[in-house]
mmCIF file with all atom_site columns, C-alpha atoms in Angstrom:
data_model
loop_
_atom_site.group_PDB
_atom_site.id
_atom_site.type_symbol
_atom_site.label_atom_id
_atom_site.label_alt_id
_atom_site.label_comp_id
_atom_site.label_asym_id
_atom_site.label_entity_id
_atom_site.label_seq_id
_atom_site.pdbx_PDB_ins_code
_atom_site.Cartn_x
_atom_site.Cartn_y
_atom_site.Cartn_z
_atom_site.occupancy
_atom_site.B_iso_or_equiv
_atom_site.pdbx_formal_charge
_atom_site.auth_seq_id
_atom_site.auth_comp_id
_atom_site.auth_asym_id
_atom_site.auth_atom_id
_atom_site.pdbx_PDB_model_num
ATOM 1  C CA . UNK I 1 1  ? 0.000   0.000  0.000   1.00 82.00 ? 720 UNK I CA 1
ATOM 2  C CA . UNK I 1 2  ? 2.967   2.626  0.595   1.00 87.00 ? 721 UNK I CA 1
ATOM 3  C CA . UNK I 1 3  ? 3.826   1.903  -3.050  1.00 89.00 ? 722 UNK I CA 1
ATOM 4  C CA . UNK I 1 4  ? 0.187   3.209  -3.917  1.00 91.00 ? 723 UNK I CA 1
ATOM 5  C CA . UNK I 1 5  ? 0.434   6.024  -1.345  1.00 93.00 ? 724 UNK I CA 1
ATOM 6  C CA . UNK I 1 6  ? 3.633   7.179  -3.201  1.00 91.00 ? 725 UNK I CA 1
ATOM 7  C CA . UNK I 1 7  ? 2.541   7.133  -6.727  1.00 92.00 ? 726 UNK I CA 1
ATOM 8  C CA . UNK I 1 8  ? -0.825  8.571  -5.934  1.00 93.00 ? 727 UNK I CA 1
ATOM 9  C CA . UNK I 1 9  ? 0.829   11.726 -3.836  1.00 93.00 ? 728 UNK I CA 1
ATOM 10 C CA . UNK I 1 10 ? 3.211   12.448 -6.412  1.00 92.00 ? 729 UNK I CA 1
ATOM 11 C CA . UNK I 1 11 ? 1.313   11.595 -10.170 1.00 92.00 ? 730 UNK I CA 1
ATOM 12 C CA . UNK I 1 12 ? -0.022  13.994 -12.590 1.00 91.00 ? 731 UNK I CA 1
ATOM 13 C CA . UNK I 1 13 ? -1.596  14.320 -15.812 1.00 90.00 ? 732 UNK I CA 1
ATOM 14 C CA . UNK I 1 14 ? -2.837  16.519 -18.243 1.00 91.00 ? 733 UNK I CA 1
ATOM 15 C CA . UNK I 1 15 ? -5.399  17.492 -15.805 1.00 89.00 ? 734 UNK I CA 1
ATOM 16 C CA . UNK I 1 16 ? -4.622  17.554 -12.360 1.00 91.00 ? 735 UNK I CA 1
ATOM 17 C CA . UNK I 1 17 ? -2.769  15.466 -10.046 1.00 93.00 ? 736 UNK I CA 1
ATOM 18 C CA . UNK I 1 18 ? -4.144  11.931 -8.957  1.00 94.00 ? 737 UNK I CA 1
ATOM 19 C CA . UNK I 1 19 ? -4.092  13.093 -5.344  1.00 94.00 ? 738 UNK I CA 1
ATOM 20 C CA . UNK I 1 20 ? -6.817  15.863 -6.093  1.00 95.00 ? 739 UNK I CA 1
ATOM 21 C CA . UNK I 1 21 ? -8.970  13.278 -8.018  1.00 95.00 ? 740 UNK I CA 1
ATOM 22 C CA . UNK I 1 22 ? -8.667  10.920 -4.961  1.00 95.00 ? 741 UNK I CA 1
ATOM 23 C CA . UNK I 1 23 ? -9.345  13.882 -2.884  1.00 94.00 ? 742 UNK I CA 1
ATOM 24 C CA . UNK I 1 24 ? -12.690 14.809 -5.021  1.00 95.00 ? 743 UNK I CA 1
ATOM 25 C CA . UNK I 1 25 ? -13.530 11.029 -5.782  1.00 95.00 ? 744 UNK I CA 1
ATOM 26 C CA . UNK I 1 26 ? -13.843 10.231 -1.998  1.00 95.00 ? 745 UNK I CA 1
ATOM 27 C CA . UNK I 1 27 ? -15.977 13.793 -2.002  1.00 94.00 ? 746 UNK I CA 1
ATOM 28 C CA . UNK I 1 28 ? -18.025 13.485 -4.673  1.00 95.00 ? 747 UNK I CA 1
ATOM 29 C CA . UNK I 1 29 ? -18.941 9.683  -2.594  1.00 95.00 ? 748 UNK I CA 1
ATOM 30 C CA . UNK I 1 30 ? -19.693 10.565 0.803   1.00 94.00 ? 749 UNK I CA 1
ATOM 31 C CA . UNK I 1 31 ? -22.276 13.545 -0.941  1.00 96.00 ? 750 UNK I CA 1
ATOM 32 C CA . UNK I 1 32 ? -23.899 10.814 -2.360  1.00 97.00 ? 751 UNK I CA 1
ATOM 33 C CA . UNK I 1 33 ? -24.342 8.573  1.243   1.00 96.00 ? 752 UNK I CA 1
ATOM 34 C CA . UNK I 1 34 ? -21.679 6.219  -0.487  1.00 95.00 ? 753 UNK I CA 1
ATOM 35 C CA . UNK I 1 35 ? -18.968 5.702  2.202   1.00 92.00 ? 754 UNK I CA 1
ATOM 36 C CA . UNK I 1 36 ? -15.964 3.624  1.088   1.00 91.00 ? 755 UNK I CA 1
ATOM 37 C CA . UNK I 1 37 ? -13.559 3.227  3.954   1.00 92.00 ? 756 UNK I CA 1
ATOM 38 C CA . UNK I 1 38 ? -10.799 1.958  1.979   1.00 93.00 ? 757 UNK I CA 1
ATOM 39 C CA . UNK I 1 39 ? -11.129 5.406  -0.063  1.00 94.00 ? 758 UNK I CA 1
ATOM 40 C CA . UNK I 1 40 ? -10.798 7.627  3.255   1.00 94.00 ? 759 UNK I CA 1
ATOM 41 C CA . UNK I 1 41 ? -8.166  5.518  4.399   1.00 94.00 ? 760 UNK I CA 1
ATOM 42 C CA . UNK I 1 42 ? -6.399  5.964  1.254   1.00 95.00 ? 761 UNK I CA 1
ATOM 43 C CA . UNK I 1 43 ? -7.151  9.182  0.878   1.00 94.00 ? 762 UNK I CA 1
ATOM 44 C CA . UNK I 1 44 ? -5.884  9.839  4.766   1.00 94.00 ? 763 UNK I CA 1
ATOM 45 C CA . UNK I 1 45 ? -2.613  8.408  3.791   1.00 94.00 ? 764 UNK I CA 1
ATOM 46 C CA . UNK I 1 46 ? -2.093  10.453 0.925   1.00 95.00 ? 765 UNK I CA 1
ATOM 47 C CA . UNK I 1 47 ? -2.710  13.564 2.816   1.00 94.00 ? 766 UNK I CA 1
ATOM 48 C CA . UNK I 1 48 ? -0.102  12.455 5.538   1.00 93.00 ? 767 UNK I CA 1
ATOM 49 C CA . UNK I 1 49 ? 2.503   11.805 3.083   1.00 93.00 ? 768 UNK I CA 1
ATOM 50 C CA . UNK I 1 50 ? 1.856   15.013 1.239   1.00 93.00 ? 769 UNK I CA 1
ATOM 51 C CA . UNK I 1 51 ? 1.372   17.219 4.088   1.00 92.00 ? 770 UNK I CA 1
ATOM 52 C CA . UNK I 1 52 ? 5.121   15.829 5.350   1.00 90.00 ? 771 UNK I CA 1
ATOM 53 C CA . UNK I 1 53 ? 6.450   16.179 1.695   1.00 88.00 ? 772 UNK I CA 1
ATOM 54 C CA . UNK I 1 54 ? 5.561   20.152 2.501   1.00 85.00 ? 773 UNK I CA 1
ATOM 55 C CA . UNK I 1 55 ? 7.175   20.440 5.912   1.00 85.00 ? 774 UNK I CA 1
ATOM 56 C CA . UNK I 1 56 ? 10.416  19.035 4.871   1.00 79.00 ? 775 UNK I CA 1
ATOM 57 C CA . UNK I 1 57 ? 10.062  15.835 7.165   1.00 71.00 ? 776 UNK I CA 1
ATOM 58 C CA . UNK I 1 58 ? 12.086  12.932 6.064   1.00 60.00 ? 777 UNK I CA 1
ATOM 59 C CA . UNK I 1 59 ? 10.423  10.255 4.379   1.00 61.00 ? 778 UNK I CA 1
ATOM 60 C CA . UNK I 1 60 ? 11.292  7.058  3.860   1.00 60.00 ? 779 UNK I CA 1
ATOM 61 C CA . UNK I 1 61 ? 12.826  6.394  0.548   1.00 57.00 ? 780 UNK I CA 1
ATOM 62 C CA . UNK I 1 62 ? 10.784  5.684  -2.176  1.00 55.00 ? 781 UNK I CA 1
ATOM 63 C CA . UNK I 1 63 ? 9.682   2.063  -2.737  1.00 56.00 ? 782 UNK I CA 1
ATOM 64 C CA . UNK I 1 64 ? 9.009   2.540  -6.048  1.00 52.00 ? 783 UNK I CA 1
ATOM 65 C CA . UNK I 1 65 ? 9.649   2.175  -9.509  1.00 55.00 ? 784 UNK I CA 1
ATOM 66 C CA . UNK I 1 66 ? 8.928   4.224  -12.193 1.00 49.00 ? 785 UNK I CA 1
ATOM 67 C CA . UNK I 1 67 ? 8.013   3.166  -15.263 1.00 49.00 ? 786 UNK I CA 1
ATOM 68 C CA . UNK I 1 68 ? 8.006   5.892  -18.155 1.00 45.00 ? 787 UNK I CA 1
ATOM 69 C CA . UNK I 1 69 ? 7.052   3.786  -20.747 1.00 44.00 ? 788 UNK I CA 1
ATOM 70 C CA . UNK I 1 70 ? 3.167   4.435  -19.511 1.00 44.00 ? 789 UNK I CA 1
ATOM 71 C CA . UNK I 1 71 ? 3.506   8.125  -20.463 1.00 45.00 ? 790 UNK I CA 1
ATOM 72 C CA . UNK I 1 72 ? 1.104   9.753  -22.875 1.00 41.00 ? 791 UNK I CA 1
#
């Protein structure tokens, strides 16, 4: 899941940033009585990781790899 954390926080496209769509997705939901705890808990962990990103705390480094070839 930190993996997913990780390349949620930090993706982007053409029209915003896959953190904001998370962000509105798990919105958008909870307007409409639909309440998807894996979402918020998602969502809760992207925040964290974010809001750290922003105050310079040391994270862990990255588990990931990226993969250009899915560009487009």
């Amino acid at each position: 899941e930190q993996t997913t954390v990780e390349i949620l926080s930090l993706a982007a496209g053409h029209i915003g940033s896959c953190a904001d769509y998370l962000r509105r997705t798990v919105i958008q939901l909870e307007a409409r009585n639909i309440r998807d705890a894996t979402l918020w808990r998602l969502q809760g962990k992207v925040a964290a990781y974010l809001r750290s990103l922003q105050s310079g705390t040391p994270l862990p480094a990255p588990t990931m790899e990226i993969d250009y070839a899915c560009e487009g």
